[in-house]
XYZ file of C-alpha atoms in Angstrom:
501
model
C 0.000 0.000 0.000
C 2.026 2.949 -1.270
C -0.788 5.238 -2.412
C -0.486 8.803 -1.207
C -3.217 10.184 1.009
C -5.234 13.164 -0.197
C -8.543 14.503 -1.448
C -11.918 14.012 0.179
C -13.617 10.818 1.366
C -16.984 10.020 2.867
C -15.379 8.327 5.876
C -11.912 7.940 7.398
C -11.025 5.325 10.006
C -7.961 5.643 12.260
C -6.415 2.276 13.103
C -6.956 -1.223 11.765
C -7.269 -3.601 14.663
C -10.556 -5.298 15.557
C -12.330 -1.929 15.919
C -11.041 -0.261 12.765
C -11.370 -3.329 10.583
C -14.919 -3.910 11.829
C -15.793 -0.260 11.147
C -14.481 -0.536 7.586
C -16.536 -3.670 6.933
C -19.666 -2.062 8.363
C -19.214 1.156 6.385
C -18.859 -0.837 3.173
C -22.047 -2.725 4.043
C -23.807 0.623 4.462
C -22.780 1.533 0.928
C -19.797 3.703 1.840
C -17.151 2.919 -0.769
C -15.378 6.274 -0.574
C -13.456 5.182 2.497
C -9.882 5.187 3.825
C -8.466 3.225 6.760
C -5.335 4.977 8.075
C -2.926 2.638 9.845
C 0.349 3.899 11.328
C 2.055 0.494 11.220
C 3.134 -1.529 8.212
C 0.345 -4.072 8.555
C -3.086 -4.408 10.111
C -3.855 -6.218 13.356
C -3.594 -3.698 16.200
C -2.948 -5.463 19.495
C -2.381 -8.775 17.764
C 0.228 -7.338 15.433
C 2.171 -5.647 18.226
C 2.104 -8.282 20.969
C 4.410 -11.042 19.750
C 5.946 -11.935 23.110
C 6.487 -15.632 23.989
C 3.213 -17.279 24.939
C 0.982 -14.464 23.615
C -2.599 -15.707 23.415
C -6.162 -14.593 24.055
C -7.933 -15.184 27.364
C -11.375 -15.117 25.724
C -12.565 -18.301 23.924
C -11.804 -18.230 20.206
C -15.388 -18.718 19.017
C -16.422 -15.653 21.012
C -13.351 -13.594 20.159
C -14.359 -13.186 16.523
C -16.880 -11.224 14.491
C -20.353 -12.727 14.249
C -20.360 -11.808 10.543
C -17.044 -13.641 9.995
C -17.175 -16.914 11.940
C -14.089 -19.105 11.942
C -14.788 -22.819 12.352
C -11.074 -23.584 11.990
C -9.701 -22.161 15.235
C -6.954 -24.622 16.268
C -7.719 -24.417 19.979
C -10.220 -23.115 22.509
C -8.110 -20.012 23.264
C -6.327 -18.810 20.139
C -2.667 -17.829 20.093
C -1.469 -14.505 18.685
C -0.459 -15.777 15.221
C -3.877 -17.398 14.694
C -5.777 -14.239 15.669
C -3.609 -12.095 13.396
C -4.146 -14.520 10.510
C -7.902 -14.360 11.144
C -7.889 -10.549 10.887
C -5.899 -10.744 7.648
C -8.507 -13.125 6.194
C -11.351 -10.831 7.233
C -9.670 -7.909 5.450
C -9.396 -9.996 2.281
C -12.860 -11.521 2.447
C -14.682 -8.231 2.948
C -12.674 -6.136 0.496
C -10.987 -3.818 2.990
C -7.448 -3.864 1.587
C -8.048 -1.379 -1.272
C -9.119 1.151 1.371
C -6.139 0.526 3.652
C -3.276 3.019 3.825
C -0.355 1.626 5.806
C 2.536 3.608 7.305
C 0.068 6.491 7.658
C 0.066 8.332 10.977
C -2.659 10.860 11.709
C -0.840 13.762 13.339
C -3.843 16.093 13.578
C -7.576 16.164 12.859
C -9.719 19.285 13.129
C -13.415 19.896 12.564
C -14.251 22.363 9.774
C -17.716 23.815 10.493
C -17.876 25.783 7.252
C -17.822 22.517 5.304
C -19.143 20.197 8.031
C -16.229 17.849 7.599
C -12.983 16.762 9.219
C -9.578 17.924 8.010
C -6.866 15.352 8.683
C -3.115 15.835 8.523
C -0.965 12.734 8.129
C 2.701 12.024 7.490
C 1.737 11.166 3.894
C -0.559 14.017 2.992
C -3.769 15.772 3.972
C -7.382 14.808 3.383
C -10.914 15.663 4.439
C -13.687 13.323 5.530
C -17.388 13.739 6.304
C -17.187 11.097 9.026
C -14.254 10.204 11.285
C -14.013 6.934 13.219
C -11.131 6.544 15.649
C -10.197 2.976 16.519
C -6.826 3.556 18.167
C -7.542 1.106 20.942
C -6.735 0.855 24.625
C -3.578 -1.155 23.965
C -2.007 1.195 21.442
C 0.291 3.080 23.851
C 2.623 0.870 25.976
C 3.398 2.181 29.446
C 6.868 1.938 30.966
C 7.183 3.269 34.520
C 9.722 5.965 35.291
C 12.330 3.874 37.113
C 15.241 5.851 38.585
C 18.570 4.658 37.197
C 17.126 2.703 34.294
C 19.502 4.526 31.968
C 22.446 2.943 33.842
C 21.300 -0.603 33.080
C 23.944 -2.226 30.832
C 21.653 -4.900 29.440
C 18.588 -4.705 27.215
C 15.148 -3.621 28.321
C 11.876 -3.397 26.429
C 8.097 -3.476 26.846
C 6.265 -6.747 26.303
C 4.354 -5.153 23.397
C 7.665 -4.229 21.723
C 9.399 -7.574 22.120
C 13.016 -7.554 20.920
C 13.237 -10.787 18.946
C 16.879 -10.092 18.123
C 17.734 -10.825 21.730
C 18.427 -14.468 22.533
C 17.422 -14.817 26.171
C 18.660 -18.390 26.510
C 20.710 -18.737 29.668
C 20.115 -15.138 30.748
C 18.814 -13.643 33.957
C 15.543 -11.985 32.939
C 13.574 -9.620 35.155
C 9.858 -9.357 34.380
C 8.200 -6.281 35.868
C 4.440 -6.643 36.381
C 2.031 -9.503 36.953
C -0.851 -8.779 34.593
C -2.176 -10.865 31.735
C 1.007 -10.550 29.658
C 3.333 -11.528 32.510
C 1.315 -14.634 33.350
C 1.936 -15.801 29.787
C 5.545 -14.630 29.468
C 6.944 -16.180 32.669
C 5.921 -19.803 31.872
C 7.164 -19.382 28.285
C 10.585 -18.070 29.370
C 11.179 -20.309 32.382
C 12.434 -23.446 30.572
C 15.032 -21.549 28.503
C 16.497 -18.845 30.722
C 18.943 -19.057 33.584
C 16.643 -17.206 35.964
C 13.351 -15.322 35.961
C 12.928 -12.505 38.492
C 9.287 -11.491 38.739
C 8.618 -8.104 40.351
C 5.059 -8.089 41.664
C 3.395 -4.968 43.101
C 0.009 -6.659 43.434
C -0.742 -10.360 43.248
C -3.097 -11.184 40.366
C -6.289 -13.165 40.595
C -5.541 -16.237 38.459
C -8.285 -18.572 37.266
C -7.826 -21.930 35.519
C -7.820 -21.678 31.736
C -9.944 -24.399 30.205
C -7.871 -24.512 27.064
C -7.445 -27.441 24.714
C -6.629 -28.107 21.077
C -9.553 -28.597 18.720
C -9.023 -31.922 16.906
C -9.361 -31.818 13.137
C -12.569 -33.843 13.302
C -14.136 -31.331 15.687
C -13.162 -28.446 13.419
C -14.788 -30.197 10.485
C -17.971 -30.478 12.519
C -17.909 -26.741 13.262
C -17.502 -26.139 9.543
C -20.281 -28.464 8.420
C -22.657 -27.829 11.316
C -22.765 -24.063 11.967
C -25.365 -24.632 14.683
C -22.763 -26.504 16.723
C -20.335 -23.594 16.464
C -23.099 -21.166 17.402
C -23.889 -23.340 20.408
C -20.276 -23.088 21.548
C -20.287 -19.326 21.028
C -23.543 -19.008 22.949
C -22.200 -21.046 25.837
C -19.088 -18.883 26.140
C -21.188 -15.735 25.819
C -23.471 -16.869 28.666
C -20.488 -17.467 30.977
C -19.218 -13.965 30.197
C -22.611 -12.455 30.969
C -22.649 -14.150 34.371
C -19.170 -12.808 35.132
C -20.224 -9.313 34.038
C -23.212 -9.472 36.342
C -21.021 -10.518 39.283
C -18.657 -7.584 38.765
C -21.334 -4.949 38.279
C -24.432 -5.903 40.283
C -23.863 -8.921 42.514
C -20.772 -8.159 44.568
C -22.053 -10.228 47.494
C -22.077 -13.321 45.315
C -18.604 -12.405 44.090
C -17.313 -13.409 47.532
C -18.179 -17.050 46.794
C -16.307 -16.879 43.504
C -13.288 -15.457 45.343
C -13.301 -18.412 47.730
C -13.360 -20.849 44.823
C -10.418 -19.104 43.171
C -8.526 -19.041 46.475
C -9.012 -22.809 46.558
C -7.359 -23.026 43.137
C -4.343 -21.148 44.565
C -4.084 -23.567 47.507
C -4.115 -26.585 45.197
C -1.682 -25.130 42.665
C 0.914 -23.684 45.069
C 2.137 -25.963 47.852
C 4.783 -23.639 49.303
C 2.963 -21.660 52.047
C 5.330 -18.684 51.816
C 4.929 -18.405 48.046
C 1.179 -18.895 48.406
C 1.028 -16.024 50.898
C 2.794 -13.723 48.426
C 0.370 -14.729 45.694
C -2.778 -14.019 47.689
C -4.491 -10.894 46.246
C -5.392 -8.132 48.698
C -8.222 -6.600 46.622
C -11.593 -7.727 45.263
C -11.516 -10.108 42.347
C -12.132 -8.218 39.118
C -11.059 -4.809 40.436
C -7.920 -5.360 38.375
C -8.086 -7.580 35.335
C -8.472 -11.274 36.155
C -5.963 -13.534 34.407
C -6.406 -17.087 33.151
C -3.549 -19.563 33.214
C -2.765 -23.214 33.903
C 1.003 -22.664 33.728
C 1.716 -19.499 35.733
C 1.543 -20.974 39.239
C 3.545 -24.109 38.306
C 6.239 -21.918 36.700
C 6.613 -19.903 39.910
C 7.434 -23.111 41.741
C 10.482 -23.845 39.555
C 13.963 -23.406 41.036
C 15.009 -20.785 38.492
C 12.032 -18.486 39.174
C 11.997 -15.991 42.023
C 8.976 -13.910 42.975
C 9.809 -10.518 44.471
C 6.634 -9.394 46.186
C 7.262 -5.705 45.614
C 7.623 -3.331 42.709
C 10.887 -2.351 41.085
C 12.114 0.763 42.933
C 15.325 1.657 41.115
C 18.202 0.353 39.027
C 21.915 0.630 39.797
C 23.800 -0.724 36.821
C 22.975 -4.431 36.524
C 21.445 -4.445 40.026
C 17.677 -4.169 40.357
C 16.425 -2.980 43.726
C 12.913 -3.816 44.855
C 10.708 -1.567 46.921
C 11.338 -3.998 49.789
C 15.074 -3.202 49.586
C 16.056 -6.550 48.046
C 18.816 -6.528 45.407
C 18.930 -8.708 42.310
C 21.225 -9.055 39.302
C 19.729 -9.198 35.812
C 20.811 -9.146 32.173
C 17.456 -8.197 30.610
C 14.371 -6.353 31.822
C 10.933 -6.995 30.341
C 8.282 -4.439 31.289
C 4.907 -6.186 31.330
C 3.402 -3.004 32.725
C 0.359 -2.527 30.544
C -0.801 0.451 28.536
C -2.072 4.010 28.850
C -5.708 2.963 29.091
C -6.859 6.393 30.274
C -6.252 9.450 28.085
C -5.162 7.795 24.853
C -2.644 9.753 22.747
C -5.072 10.058 19.803
C -7.314 12.325 21.926
C -4.549 14.941 21.919
C -4.558 15.046 18.115
C -8.281 15.422 17.448
C -9.538 19.000 17.794
C -12.874 20.814 17.700
C -13.431 23.815 15.445
C -11.832 26.208 17.953
C -8.688 24.087 18.280
C -9.565 22.506 21.622
C -8.414 18.913 21.567
C -10.628 16.092 22.796
C -8.278 15.559 25.740
C -8.525 19.259 26.668
C -12.301 19.237 26.286
C -12.552 16.324 28.691
C -10.343 18.150 31.186
C -12.557 21.241 30.986
C -15.822 19.336 31.402
C -14.843 17.275 34.413
C -13.434 14.091 32.945
C -13.498 11.498 30.205
C -16.991 10.838 28.915
C -18.989 10.052 25.804
C -22.584 9.493 24.756
C -23.231 5.743 24.729
C -19.487 5.199 24.789
C -19.201 6.393 21.209
C -19.718 10.122 20.459
C -18.537 13.349 22.129
C -20.260 16.749 22.198
C -18.381 19.480 20.339
C -16.900 16.894 17.983
C -19.543 16.304 15.279
C -19.394 13.154 13.170
C -16.661 11.638 15.356
C -17.198 8.106 16.643
C -14.816 6.257 18.950
C -14.570 2.473 18.996
C -14.016 1.236 22.545
C -14.710 4.676 23.975
C -15.417 5.629 27.603
C -17.624 3.065 29.373
C -17.646 0.867 26.262
C -15.261 -1.871 27.388
C -16.061 -5.205 29.005
C -13.422 -6.755 31.263
C -15.187 -10.096 31.582
C -16.417 -10.877 28.087
C -15.287 -10.465 24.495
C -14.351 -6.968 23.376
C -15.514 -8.007 19.913
C -19.096 -8.213 21.189
C -18.810 -4.626 22.423
C -17.276 -3.479 19.148
C -20.071 -5.088 17.156
C -22.638 -3.244 19.260
C -20.891 0.011 18.357
C -20.850 -1.052 14.710
C -24.652 -1.239 14.847
C -24.632 2.319 16.174
C -22.249 3.376 13.415
C -24.482 1.833 10.761
C -27.571 3.654 12.033
C -25.534 6.874 12.322
C -24.581 6.665 8.633
C -28.179 6.009 7.624
C -29.319 9.111 9.527
C -26.645 11.225 7.819
C -27.777 9.951 4.422
C -31.392 10.812 5.147
C -30.523 14.263 6.479
C -27.960 15.304 3.913
C -28.153 13.013 0.956
C -25.113 11.863 -1.012
C -23.650 15.386 -1.105
C -22.939 15.408 2.636
C -22.634 18.795 4.321
C -24.465 17.595 7.427
C -23.337 16.272 10.794
C -24.655 15.109 14.144
C -23.311 16.688 17.317
C -24.354 15.207 20.678
C -26.372 17.558 22.875
C -24.252 18.479 25.947
C -27.268 17.779 28.151
C -27.615 14.288 26.712
C -23.934 13.593 27.339
C -24.183 14.883 30.923
C -27.277 12.776 31.592
C -25.656 9.665 30.148
C -22.469 10.273 32.111
C -24.461 10.765 35.338
C -26.159 7.423 34.762
C -22.790 5.748 34.167
C -21.320 7.296 37.316
C -24.258 6.151 39.420
C -23.919 2.584 38.170
C -20.126 2.450 38.255
C -19.893 3.433 41.907
C -21.621 0.140 42.727
C -19.212 -2.004 40.661
C -16.107 -3.882 41.714
C -13.816 -1.470 39.822
C -14.402 1.293 42.345
C -13.841 -0.780 45.479
C -10.401 0.651 46.167
C -7.756 -1.207 44.168
C -4.982 0.439 42.162
C -6.674 -0.132 38.824
C -5.226 1.100 35.509
C -8.772 1.917 34.389
C -9.296 4.772 36.854
C -8.721 8.470 36.262
C -6.762 10.715 38.641
C -9.832 11.064 40.855
C -10.306 7.323 41.208
C -13.265 7.098 38.828
C -13.605 4.246 36.380
C -13.756 5.824 32.928
C -13.335 2.634 30.940
C -15.793 -0.126 31.771
C -19.389 -0.655 30.810
C -21.300 -1.212 34.068
C -23.384 -4.118 32.821
C -23.621 -7.034 30.434
C -22.801 -7.037 26.732
C -26.511 -7.605 26.073
C -27.363 -4.378 27.887
C -24.730 -2.503 25.885
C -26.123 -3.840 22.640
C -29.573 -2.556 23.647
C -28.105 0.861 24.485
C -26.389 1.179 21.097
C -28.918 -0.527 18.840
C -29.879 2.746 17.168
C -29.189 6.465 17.228
C -31.717 8.611 19.084
C -31.859 11.878 17.140
C -33.318 13.525 20.243
C -29.821 13.274 21.753
C -28.204 15.179 18.866
C -28.124 18.553 17.165
C -28.146 18.509 13.377
C -25.230 20.616 12.148
C -25.039 21.772 8.548
C -22.213 23.319 6.545
C -22.050 27.099 6.993
C -21.548 27.580 3.288
C -21.302 25.374 0.247
C -17.747 25.016 -0.984
C -16.459 22.866 -3.792
C -14.508 19.876 -2.556
């Protein structure tokens, strides 16, 4: 994809992971052929292109972690590995004709609303363009986070984030420090343990770890899924139902969550025989307040002789010596930061500006925090839709289900624009500030009763301790909330004057 970027299009999409690719497919289905998908990297895939660390895999069942309009009966196992998910996204792009619209190596450096034309003006590293509709799908995991560790610049070895894995480094026989114990770390540590000299795991907070009911799908079973779609749908429905129950526990039934915590604590007792290690691995916060991880190999790996758990964060670095917050000192050759991403305040929000130049990030600061109408649109930013926006993420079910709900909203949005403006465009929808405030008030009221605001150090909270990420309910409830656009929640904005494109 070497085509230059320029001219005017009906719609522009930023990013081509699950959200951006899904948006492109849906826009094409709505008859939008004048479409560009702007991807900063050299290939599509988003999270599943970037995260190539050892052991990278999904913790949502494969049949649920896929588009309903693009089922895959050929998943090789119950929980797909990174290469299989990336290959699936590549096939979807081919099957649904997205590639001709894709512009790789294209970074959006600025986007500003032009009220006189009722369109967006985008500046990229490969040219400028305008678009009637802008969809941003730069997801939650697009900006890796490395903590500011004093003395890190004195470290003589290599260090990198798990999402930027340095495959040129042969870690065989090395002393590797892994900082963090989230979902990535629970996959990385078991994958590294057999090959390296030592694994040092720096843990600020013990994770809640549930068994992962993973298994390969035999070829005969895959053939059945291919020939009997009802069987595959049954599997998908079963996994969906389990996710809905988990969502309900985290958002409405915290008393019943206590029973689930006891069951998981029993799993820890069975998996870890060393009482001292088991004590270090006992979480001190409610299950679900931080992301729950799924693994059958993490606890066994921690019991190996060449793995040491340091039950404190990494405080500072002095040359090759890593010093924990507990004062302990450890020698290492390589540091892997499995420290997550900037989930709150994504970088793209500092590049998208309203007509007066106020960026989305600045607008949120001025209005009391991150918020959106139905997790998708923001007042003052007409014809801008955000995939996986504020309160549009599920931590206990498939993000693809949430994305597809937003795709329904996007489809209805486009149909409204067509009816209001016709093929010539010049019309936009801008959320009413009152509607956004009312929606945000409802979200705040519900979120205060969820597990995410029970006091843990969660990466999904803003500086005031408010969850600005999660949907406080089931995926079914979110689908109902985004089934169609309510024009009563919007102002119709028209071009100030007609200008030739």
